[in-house]
PDB file of C-alpha atoms and ligand atoms in Angstrom:
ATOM      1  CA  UNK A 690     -27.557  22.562  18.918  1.00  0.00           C
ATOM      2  CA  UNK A 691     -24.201  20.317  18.590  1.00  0.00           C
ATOM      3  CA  UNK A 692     -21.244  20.053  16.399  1.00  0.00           C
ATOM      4  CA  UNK A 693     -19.800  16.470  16.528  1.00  0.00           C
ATOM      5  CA  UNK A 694     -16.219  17.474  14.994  1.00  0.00           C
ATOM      6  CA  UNK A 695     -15.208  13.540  14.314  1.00  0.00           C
ATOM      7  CA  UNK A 696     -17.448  10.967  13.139  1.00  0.00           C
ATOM      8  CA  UNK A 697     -17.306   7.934  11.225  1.00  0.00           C
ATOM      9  CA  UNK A 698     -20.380   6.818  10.193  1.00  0.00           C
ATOM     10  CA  UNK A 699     -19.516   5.231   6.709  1.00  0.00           C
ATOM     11  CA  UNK A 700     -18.474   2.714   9.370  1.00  0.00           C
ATOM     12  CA  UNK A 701     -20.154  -0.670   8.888  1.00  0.00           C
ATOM     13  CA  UNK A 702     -21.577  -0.770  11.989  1.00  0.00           C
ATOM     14  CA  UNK A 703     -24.476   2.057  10.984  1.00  0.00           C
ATOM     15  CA  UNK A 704     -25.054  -0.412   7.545  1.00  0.00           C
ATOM     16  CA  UNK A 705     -28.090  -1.898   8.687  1.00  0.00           C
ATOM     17  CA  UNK A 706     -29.806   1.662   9.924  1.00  0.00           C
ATOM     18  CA  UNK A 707     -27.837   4.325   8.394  1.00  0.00           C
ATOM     19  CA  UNK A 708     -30.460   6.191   6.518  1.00  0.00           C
ATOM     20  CA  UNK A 709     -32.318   6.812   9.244  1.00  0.00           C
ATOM     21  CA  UNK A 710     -29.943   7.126  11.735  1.00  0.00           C
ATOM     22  CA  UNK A 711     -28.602   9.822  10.198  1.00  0.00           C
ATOM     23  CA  UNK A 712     -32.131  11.334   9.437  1.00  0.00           C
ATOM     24  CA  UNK A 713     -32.886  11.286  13.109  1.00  0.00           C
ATOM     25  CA  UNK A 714     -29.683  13.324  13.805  1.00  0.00           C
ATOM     26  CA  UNK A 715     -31.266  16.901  13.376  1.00  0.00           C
ATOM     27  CA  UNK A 716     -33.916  16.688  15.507  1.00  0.00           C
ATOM     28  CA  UNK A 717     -32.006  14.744  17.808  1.00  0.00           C
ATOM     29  CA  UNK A 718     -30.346  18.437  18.243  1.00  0.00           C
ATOM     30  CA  UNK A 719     -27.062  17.837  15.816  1.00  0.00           C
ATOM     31  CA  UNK A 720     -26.629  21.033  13.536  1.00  0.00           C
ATOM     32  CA  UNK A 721     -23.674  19.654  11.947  1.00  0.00           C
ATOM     33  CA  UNK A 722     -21.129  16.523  11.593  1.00  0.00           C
ATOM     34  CA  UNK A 723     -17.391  15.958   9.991  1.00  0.00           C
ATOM     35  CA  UNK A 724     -17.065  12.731   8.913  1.00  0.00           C
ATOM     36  CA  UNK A 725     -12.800  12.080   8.888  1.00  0.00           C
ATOM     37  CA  UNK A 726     -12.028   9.452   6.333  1.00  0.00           C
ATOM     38  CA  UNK A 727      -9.049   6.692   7.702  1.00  0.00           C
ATOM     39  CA  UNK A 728      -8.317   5.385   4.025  1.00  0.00           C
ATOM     40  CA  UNK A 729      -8.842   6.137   0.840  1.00  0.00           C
ATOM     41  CA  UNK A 730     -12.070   3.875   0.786  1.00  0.00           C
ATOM     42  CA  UNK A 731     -13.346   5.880   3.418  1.00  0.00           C
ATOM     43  CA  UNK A 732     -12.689   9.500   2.841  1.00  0.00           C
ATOM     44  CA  UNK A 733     -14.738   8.707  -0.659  1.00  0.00           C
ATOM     45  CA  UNK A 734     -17.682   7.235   1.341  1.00  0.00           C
ATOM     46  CA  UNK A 735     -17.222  10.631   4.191  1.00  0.00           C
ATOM     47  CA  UNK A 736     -17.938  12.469   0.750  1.00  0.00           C
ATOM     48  CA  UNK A 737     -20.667  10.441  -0.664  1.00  0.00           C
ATOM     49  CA  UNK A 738     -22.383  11.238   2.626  1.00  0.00           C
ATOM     50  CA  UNK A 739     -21.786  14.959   2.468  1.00  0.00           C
ATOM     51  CA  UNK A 740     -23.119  14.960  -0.908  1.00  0.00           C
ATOM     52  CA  UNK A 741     -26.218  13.182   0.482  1.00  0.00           C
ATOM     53  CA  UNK A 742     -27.089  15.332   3.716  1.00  0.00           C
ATOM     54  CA  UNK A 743     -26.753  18.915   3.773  1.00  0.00           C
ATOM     55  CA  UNK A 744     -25.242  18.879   7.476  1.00  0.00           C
ATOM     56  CA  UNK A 745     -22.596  16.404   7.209  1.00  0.00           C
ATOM     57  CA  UNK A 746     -19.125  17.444   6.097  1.00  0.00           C
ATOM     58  CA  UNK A 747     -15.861  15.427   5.156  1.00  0.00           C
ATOM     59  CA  UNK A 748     -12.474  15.099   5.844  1.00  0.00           C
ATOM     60  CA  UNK A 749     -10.207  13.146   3.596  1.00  0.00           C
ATOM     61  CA  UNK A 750      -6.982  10.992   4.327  1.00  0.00           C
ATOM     62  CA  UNK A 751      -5.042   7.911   5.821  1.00  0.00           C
ATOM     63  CA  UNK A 752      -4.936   6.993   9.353  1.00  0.00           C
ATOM     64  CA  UNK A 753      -1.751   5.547  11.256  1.00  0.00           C
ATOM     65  CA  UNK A 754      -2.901   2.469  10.821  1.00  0.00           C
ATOM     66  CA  UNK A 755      -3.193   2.193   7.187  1.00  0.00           C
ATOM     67  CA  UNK A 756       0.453   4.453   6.318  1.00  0.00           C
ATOM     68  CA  UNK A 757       2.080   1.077   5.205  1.00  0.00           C
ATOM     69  CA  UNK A 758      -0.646   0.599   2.406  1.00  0.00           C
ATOM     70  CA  UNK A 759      -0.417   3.924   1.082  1.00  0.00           C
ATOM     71  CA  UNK A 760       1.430   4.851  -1.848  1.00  0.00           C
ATOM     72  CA  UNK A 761       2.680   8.022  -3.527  1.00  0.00           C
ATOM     73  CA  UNK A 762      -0.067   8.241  -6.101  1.00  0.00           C
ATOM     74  CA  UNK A 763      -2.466   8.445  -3.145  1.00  0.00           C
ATOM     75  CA  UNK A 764      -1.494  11.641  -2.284  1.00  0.00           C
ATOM     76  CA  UNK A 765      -2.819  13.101  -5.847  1.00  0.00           C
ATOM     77  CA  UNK A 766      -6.008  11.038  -4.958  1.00  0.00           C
ATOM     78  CA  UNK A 767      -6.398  13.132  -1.888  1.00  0.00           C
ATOM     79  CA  UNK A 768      -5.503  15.969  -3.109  1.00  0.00           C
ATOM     80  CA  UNK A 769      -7.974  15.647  -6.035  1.00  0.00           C
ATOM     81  CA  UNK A 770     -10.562  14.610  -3.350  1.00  0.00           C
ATOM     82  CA  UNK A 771      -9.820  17.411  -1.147  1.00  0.00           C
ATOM     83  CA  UNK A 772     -11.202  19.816  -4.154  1.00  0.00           C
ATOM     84  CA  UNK A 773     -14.500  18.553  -3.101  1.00  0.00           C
ATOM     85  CA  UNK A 774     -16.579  21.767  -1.787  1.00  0.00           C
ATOM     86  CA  UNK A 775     -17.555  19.883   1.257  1.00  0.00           C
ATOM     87  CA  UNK A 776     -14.453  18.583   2.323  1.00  0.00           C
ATOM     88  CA  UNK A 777     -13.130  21.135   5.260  1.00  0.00           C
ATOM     89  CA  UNK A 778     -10.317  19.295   6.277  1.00  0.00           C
ATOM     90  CA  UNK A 779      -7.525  16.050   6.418  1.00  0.00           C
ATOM     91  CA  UNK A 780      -7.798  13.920   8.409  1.00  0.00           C
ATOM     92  CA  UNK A 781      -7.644  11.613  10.326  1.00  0.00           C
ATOM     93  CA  UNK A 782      -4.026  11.395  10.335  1.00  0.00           C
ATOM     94  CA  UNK A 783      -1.355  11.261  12.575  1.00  0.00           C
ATOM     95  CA  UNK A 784       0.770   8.480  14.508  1.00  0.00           C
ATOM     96  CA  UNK A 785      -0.559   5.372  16.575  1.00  0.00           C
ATOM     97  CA  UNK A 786       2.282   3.696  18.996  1.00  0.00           C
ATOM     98  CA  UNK A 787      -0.179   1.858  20.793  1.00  0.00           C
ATOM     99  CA  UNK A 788      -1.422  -0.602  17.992  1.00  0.00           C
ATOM    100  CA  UNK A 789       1.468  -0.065  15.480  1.00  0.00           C
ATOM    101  CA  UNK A 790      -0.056  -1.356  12.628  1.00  0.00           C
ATOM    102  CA  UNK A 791       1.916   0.104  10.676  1.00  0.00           C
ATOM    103  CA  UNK A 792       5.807   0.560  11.249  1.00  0.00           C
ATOM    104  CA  UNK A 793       6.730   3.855  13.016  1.00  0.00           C
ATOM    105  CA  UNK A 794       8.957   5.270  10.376  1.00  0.00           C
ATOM    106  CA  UNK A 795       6.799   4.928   8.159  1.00  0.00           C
ATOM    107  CA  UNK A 796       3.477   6.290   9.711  1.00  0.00           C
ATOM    108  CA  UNK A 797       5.557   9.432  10.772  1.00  0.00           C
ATOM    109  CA  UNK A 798       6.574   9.792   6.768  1.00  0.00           C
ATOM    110  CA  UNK A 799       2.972   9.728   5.971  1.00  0.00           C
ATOM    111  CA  UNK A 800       2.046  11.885   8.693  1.00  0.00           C
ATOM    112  CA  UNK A 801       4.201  14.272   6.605  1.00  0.00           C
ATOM    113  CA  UNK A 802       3.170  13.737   2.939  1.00  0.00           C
ATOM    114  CA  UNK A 803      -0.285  14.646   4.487  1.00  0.00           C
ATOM    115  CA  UNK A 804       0.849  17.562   6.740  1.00  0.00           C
ATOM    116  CA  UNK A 805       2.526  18.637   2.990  1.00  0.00           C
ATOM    117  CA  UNK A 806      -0.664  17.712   1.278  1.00  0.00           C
ATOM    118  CA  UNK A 807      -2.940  19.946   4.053  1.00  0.00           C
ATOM    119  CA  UNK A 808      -0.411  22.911   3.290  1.00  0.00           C
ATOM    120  CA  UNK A 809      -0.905  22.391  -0.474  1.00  0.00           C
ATOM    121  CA  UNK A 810      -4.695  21.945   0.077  1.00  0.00           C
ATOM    122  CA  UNK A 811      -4.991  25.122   2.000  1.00  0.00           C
ATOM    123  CA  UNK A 812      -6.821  22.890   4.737  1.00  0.00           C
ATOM    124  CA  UNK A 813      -7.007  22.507   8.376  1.00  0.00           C
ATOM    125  CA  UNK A 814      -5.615  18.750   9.835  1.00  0.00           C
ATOM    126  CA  UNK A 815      -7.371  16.575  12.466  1.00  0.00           C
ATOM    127  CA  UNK A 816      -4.494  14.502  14.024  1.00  0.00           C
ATOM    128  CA  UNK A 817      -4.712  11.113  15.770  1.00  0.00           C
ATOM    129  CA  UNK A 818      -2.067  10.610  18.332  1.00  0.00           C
ATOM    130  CA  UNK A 819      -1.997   7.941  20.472  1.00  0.00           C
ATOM    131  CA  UNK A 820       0.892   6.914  22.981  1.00  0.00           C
ATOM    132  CA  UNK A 821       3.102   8.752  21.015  1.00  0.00           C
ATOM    133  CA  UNK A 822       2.179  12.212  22.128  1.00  0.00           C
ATOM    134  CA  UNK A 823       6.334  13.347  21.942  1.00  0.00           C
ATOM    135  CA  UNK A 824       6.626  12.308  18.147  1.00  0.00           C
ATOM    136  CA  UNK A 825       3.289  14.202  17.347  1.00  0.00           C
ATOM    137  CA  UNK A 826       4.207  17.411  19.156  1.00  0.00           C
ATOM    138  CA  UNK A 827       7.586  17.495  17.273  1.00  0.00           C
ATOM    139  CA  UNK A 828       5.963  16.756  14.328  1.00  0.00           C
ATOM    140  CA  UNK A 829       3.420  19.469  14.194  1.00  0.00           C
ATOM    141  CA  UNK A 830       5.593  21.991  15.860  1.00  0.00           C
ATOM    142  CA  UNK A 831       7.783  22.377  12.576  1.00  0.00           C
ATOM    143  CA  UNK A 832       4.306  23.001  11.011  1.00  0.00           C
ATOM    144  CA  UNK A 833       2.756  24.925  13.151  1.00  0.00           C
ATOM    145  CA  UNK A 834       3.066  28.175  11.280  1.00  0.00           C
ATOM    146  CA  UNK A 835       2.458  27.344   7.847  1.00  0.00           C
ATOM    147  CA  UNK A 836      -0.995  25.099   8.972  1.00  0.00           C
ATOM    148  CA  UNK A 837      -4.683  27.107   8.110  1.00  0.00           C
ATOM    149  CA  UNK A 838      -5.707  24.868  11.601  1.00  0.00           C
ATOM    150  CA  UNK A 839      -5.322  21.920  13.338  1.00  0.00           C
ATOM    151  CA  UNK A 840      -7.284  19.734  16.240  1.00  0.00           C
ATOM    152  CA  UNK A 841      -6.067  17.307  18.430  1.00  0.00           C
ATOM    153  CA  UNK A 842      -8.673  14.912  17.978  1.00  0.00           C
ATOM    154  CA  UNK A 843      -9.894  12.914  20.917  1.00  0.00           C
ATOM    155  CA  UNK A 844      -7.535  14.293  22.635  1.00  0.00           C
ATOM    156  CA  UNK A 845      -5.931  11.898  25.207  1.00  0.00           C
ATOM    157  CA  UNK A 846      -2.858  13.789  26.148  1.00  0.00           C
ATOM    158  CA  UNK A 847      -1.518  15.759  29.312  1.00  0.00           C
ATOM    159  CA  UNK A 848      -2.644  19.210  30.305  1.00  0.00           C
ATOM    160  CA  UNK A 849       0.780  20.814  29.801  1.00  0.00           C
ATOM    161  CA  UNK A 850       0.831  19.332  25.888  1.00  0.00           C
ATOM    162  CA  UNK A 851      -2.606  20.550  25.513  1.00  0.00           C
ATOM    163  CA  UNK A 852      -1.332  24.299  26.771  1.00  0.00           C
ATOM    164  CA  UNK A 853       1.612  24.463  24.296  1.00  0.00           C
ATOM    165  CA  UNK A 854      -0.716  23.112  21.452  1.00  0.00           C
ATOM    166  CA  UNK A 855      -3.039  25.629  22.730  1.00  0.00           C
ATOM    167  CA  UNK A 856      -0.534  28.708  22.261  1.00  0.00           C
ATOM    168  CA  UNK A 857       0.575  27.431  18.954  1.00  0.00           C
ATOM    169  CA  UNK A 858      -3.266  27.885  18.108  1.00  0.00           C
ATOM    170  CA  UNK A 859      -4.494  24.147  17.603  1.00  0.00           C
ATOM    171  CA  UNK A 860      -7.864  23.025  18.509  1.00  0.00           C
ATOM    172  CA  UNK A 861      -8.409  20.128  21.358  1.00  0.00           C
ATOM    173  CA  UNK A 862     -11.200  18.029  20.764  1.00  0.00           C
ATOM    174  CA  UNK A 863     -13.078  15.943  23.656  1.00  0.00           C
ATOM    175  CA  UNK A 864     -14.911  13.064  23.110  1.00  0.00           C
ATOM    176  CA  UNK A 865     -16.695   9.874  24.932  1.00  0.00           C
ATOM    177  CA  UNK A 866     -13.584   9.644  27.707  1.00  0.00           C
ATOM    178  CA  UNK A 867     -14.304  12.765  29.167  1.00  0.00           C
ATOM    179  CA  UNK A 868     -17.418  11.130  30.663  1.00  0.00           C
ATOM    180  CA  UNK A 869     -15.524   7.748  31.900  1.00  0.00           C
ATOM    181  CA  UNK A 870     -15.702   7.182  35.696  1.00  0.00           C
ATOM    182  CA  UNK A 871     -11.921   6.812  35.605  1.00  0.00           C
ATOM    183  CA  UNK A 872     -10.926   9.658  33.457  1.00  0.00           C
ATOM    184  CA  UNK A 873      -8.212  12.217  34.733  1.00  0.00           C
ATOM    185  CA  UNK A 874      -5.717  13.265  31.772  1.00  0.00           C
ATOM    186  CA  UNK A 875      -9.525  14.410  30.078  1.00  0.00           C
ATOM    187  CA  UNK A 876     -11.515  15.945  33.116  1.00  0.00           C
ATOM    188  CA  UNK A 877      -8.216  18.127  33.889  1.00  0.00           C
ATOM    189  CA  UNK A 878      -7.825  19.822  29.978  1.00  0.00           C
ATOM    190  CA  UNK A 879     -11.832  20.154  29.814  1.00  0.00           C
ATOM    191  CA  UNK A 880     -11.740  22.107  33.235  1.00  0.00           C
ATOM    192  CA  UNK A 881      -8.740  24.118  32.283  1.00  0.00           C
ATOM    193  CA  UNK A 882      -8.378  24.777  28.681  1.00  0.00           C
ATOM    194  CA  UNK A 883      -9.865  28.502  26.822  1.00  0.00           C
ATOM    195  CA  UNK A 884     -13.212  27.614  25.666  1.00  0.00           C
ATOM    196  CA  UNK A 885     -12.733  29.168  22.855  1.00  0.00           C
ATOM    197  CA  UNK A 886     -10.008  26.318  21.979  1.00  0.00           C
ATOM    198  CA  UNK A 887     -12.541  23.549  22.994  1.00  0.00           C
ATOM    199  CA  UNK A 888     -14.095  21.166  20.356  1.00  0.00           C
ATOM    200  CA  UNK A 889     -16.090  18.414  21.255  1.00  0.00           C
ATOM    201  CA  UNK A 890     -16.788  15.041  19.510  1.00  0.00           C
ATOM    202  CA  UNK A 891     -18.427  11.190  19.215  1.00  0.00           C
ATOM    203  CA  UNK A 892     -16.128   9.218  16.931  1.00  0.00           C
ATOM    204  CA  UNK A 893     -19.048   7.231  16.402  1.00  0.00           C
ATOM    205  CA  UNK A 894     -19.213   4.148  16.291  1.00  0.00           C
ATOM    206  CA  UNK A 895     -16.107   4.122  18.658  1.00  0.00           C
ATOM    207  CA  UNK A 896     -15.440   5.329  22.468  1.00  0.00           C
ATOM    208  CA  UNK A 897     -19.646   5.690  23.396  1.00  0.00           C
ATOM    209  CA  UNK A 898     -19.981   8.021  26.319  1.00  0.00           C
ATOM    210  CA  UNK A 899     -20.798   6.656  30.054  1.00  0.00           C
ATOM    211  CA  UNK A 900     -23.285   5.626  30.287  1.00  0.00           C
ATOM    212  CA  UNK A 901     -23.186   3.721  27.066  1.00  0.00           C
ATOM    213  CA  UNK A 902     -19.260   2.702  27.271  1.00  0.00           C
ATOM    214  CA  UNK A 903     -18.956   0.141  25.244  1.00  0.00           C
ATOM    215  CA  UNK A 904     -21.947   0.239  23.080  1.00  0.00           C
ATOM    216  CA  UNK A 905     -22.282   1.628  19.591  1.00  0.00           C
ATOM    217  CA  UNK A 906     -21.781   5.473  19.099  1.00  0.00           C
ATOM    218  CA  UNK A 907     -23.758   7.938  17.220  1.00  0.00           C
ATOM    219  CA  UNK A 908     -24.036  11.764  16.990  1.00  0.00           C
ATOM    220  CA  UNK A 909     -26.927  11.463  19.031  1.00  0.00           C
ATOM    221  CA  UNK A 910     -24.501  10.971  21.978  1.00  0.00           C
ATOM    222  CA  UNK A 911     -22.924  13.525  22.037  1.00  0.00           C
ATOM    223  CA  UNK A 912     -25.194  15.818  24.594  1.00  0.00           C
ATOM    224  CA  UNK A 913     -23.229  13.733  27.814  1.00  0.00           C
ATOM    225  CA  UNK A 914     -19.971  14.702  26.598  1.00  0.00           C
ATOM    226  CA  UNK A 915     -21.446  18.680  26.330  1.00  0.00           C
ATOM    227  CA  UNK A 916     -23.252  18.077  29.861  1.00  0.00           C
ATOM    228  CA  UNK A 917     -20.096  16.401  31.292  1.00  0.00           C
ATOM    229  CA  UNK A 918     -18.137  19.157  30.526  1.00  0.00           C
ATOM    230  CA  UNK A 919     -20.559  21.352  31.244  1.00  0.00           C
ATOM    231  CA  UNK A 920     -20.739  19.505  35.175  1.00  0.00           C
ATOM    232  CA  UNK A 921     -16.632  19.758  35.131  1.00  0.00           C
ATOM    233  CA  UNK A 922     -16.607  23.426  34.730  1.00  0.00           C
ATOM    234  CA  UNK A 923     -19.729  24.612  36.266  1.00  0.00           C
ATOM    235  CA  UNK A 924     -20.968  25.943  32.674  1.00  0.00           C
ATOM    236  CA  UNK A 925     -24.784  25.014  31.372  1.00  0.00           C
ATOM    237  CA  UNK A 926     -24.904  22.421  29.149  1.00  0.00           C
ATOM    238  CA  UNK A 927     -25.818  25.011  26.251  1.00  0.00           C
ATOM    239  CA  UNK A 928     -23.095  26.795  26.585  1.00  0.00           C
ATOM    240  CA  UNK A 929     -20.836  24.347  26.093  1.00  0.00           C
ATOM    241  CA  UNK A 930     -23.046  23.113  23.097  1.00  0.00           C
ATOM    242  CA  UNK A 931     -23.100  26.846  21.636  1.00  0.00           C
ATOM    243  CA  UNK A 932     -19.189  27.569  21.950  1.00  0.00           C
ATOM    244  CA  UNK A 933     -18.351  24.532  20.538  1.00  0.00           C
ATOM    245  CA  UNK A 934     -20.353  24.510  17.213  1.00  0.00           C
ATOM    246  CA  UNK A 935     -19.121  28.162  16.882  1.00  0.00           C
ATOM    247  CA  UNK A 936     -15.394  27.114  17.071  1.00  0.00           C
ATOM    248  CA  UNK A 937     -16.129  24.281  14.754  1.00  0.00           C
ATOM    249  CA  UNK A 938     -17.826  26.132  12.256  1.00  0.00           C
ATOM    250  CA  UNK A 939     -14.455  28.738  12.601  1.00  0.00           C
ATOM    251  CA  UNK A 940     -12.210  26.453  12.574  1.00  0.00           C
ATOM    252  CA  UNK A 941     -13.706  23.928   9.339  1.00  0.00           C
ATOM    253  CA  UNK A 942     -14.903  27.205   7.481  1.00  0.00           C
ATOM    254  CA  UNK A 943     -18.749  26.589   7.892  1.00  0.00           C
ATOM    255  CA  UNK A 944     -20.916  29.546   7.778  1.00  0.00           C
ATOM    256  CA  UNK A 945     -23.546  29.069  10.415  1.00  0.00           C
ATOM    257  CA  UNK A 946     -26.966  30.455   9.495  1.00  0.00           C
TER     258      UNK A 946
HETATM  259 NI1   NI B1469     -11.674   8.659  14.314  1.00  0.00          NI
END
């Protein structure tokens, strides 16, 4: 049984066959899901679906991309929204160099408010960094101490930033790149890292694992990226599957029965 730590699938890419998409999921071997919100919109549609399904949970907040729509008063909104008894974290949010939709100053001050907010929420963060994994270590360092948990969510980063996060007690998560023919950065932190720092994820509908690259995503993907790993460190596939949903349910605060 899996535990896809990052999903999106209030995405409109799962409109026409949501329902039963998502009612396959279970016996497609999926135990549980965290849908991460990217805007307001969103994080109130990740809750509408953990309201609706037993086994999916949210996470509420404002992606990198979206920081230069966001106001002040959005913060109470996610704070009131992070009340919600099935929201177990915030997220996604972080910093994005590679797009820069937004300008940097400001995604790193939003980055912030919602570090602030987590700390106020008494809730763990899932951080998206991409090309600017400096920023986002300095960042998180000065808030290292004070977060209840945080995971590096598809991670993309080096091995030696995944060992400091690791020792400051963050989460990595692994997702569809793991399984790409030309991965490295991936394949070297999924043979190396503590297991028991390891999540694992889809980000459905995005970054479909070979051999579906570049194809829609779903939750019911997310057995290569377990058996992938599993082939990298000469595990079983279960294993991987097994310490993974345990972390998860750890780190988000899910009792698993
Ligand atoms: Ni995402």
């Amino acid at each position: 049984m899996l535990f896809d730590s990052h999903a999106h699938l209030d995405d409109e890419q799962f409109d026409p066959d949501r329902q039963s998409l998502i009612d396959s999921l279970p016996k497609r071997g999926i135990s549980y899901v965290v849908n991460a919100g990217a805007d307001l919109d969103s994080s109130g549609r990740s809750i509408e679906l953990s309201e609706q399904h037993s086994f999916i949970y949210a996470a509420v907040g404002v992606h990198p991309h979206d920081a230069r729509e966001m106001r002040d008063s959005d913060l109470d909104t996610l704070l009131k929204l992070a009340a919600h008894s099935k929201v177990v974290a915030i997220g996604e949010i972080g910093l994005d160099y590679y797009y820069d939709n937004s300008p940097r100053e400001v995604q790193r001050k939003r980055f912030e408010d919602q570090l602030n907010l987590a700390l106020k929420a008494d809730l763990p963060v899932i951080i998206h960094s991409r090309d600017a994994h400096n920023d986002t270590m300095d960042i998180l360092k000065a808030y290292s101490s004070g977060l209840k948990g945080c995971v590096l969510h598809c991670y993309s980063g080096s091995w030696e930033m995944a060992k400091i996060y690791v020792n400051m007690g963050f989460m990595i998560s692994l997702g569809g790149p793991v399984t790409f023919r030309n991965a490295v950065k991936a394949v070297e932190v999924a043979q190396k890292i503590d297991m028991n720092y390891m999540m694992i994820e889809t980000d459905c509908p995005y970054l479909a694992p070979h051999p579906h690259r570049g194809k829609r995503n779903d939750p019911g993907l997310l057995y290569l990226i377990a058996e992938r790993i599993a082939e990298i460190r000469g595990m079983k596939a279960e294993e991987v599957a097994q310490i993974t949903l345990k972390n998860a349910c750890r780190f988000f605060g899910i009792s698993n029965n």
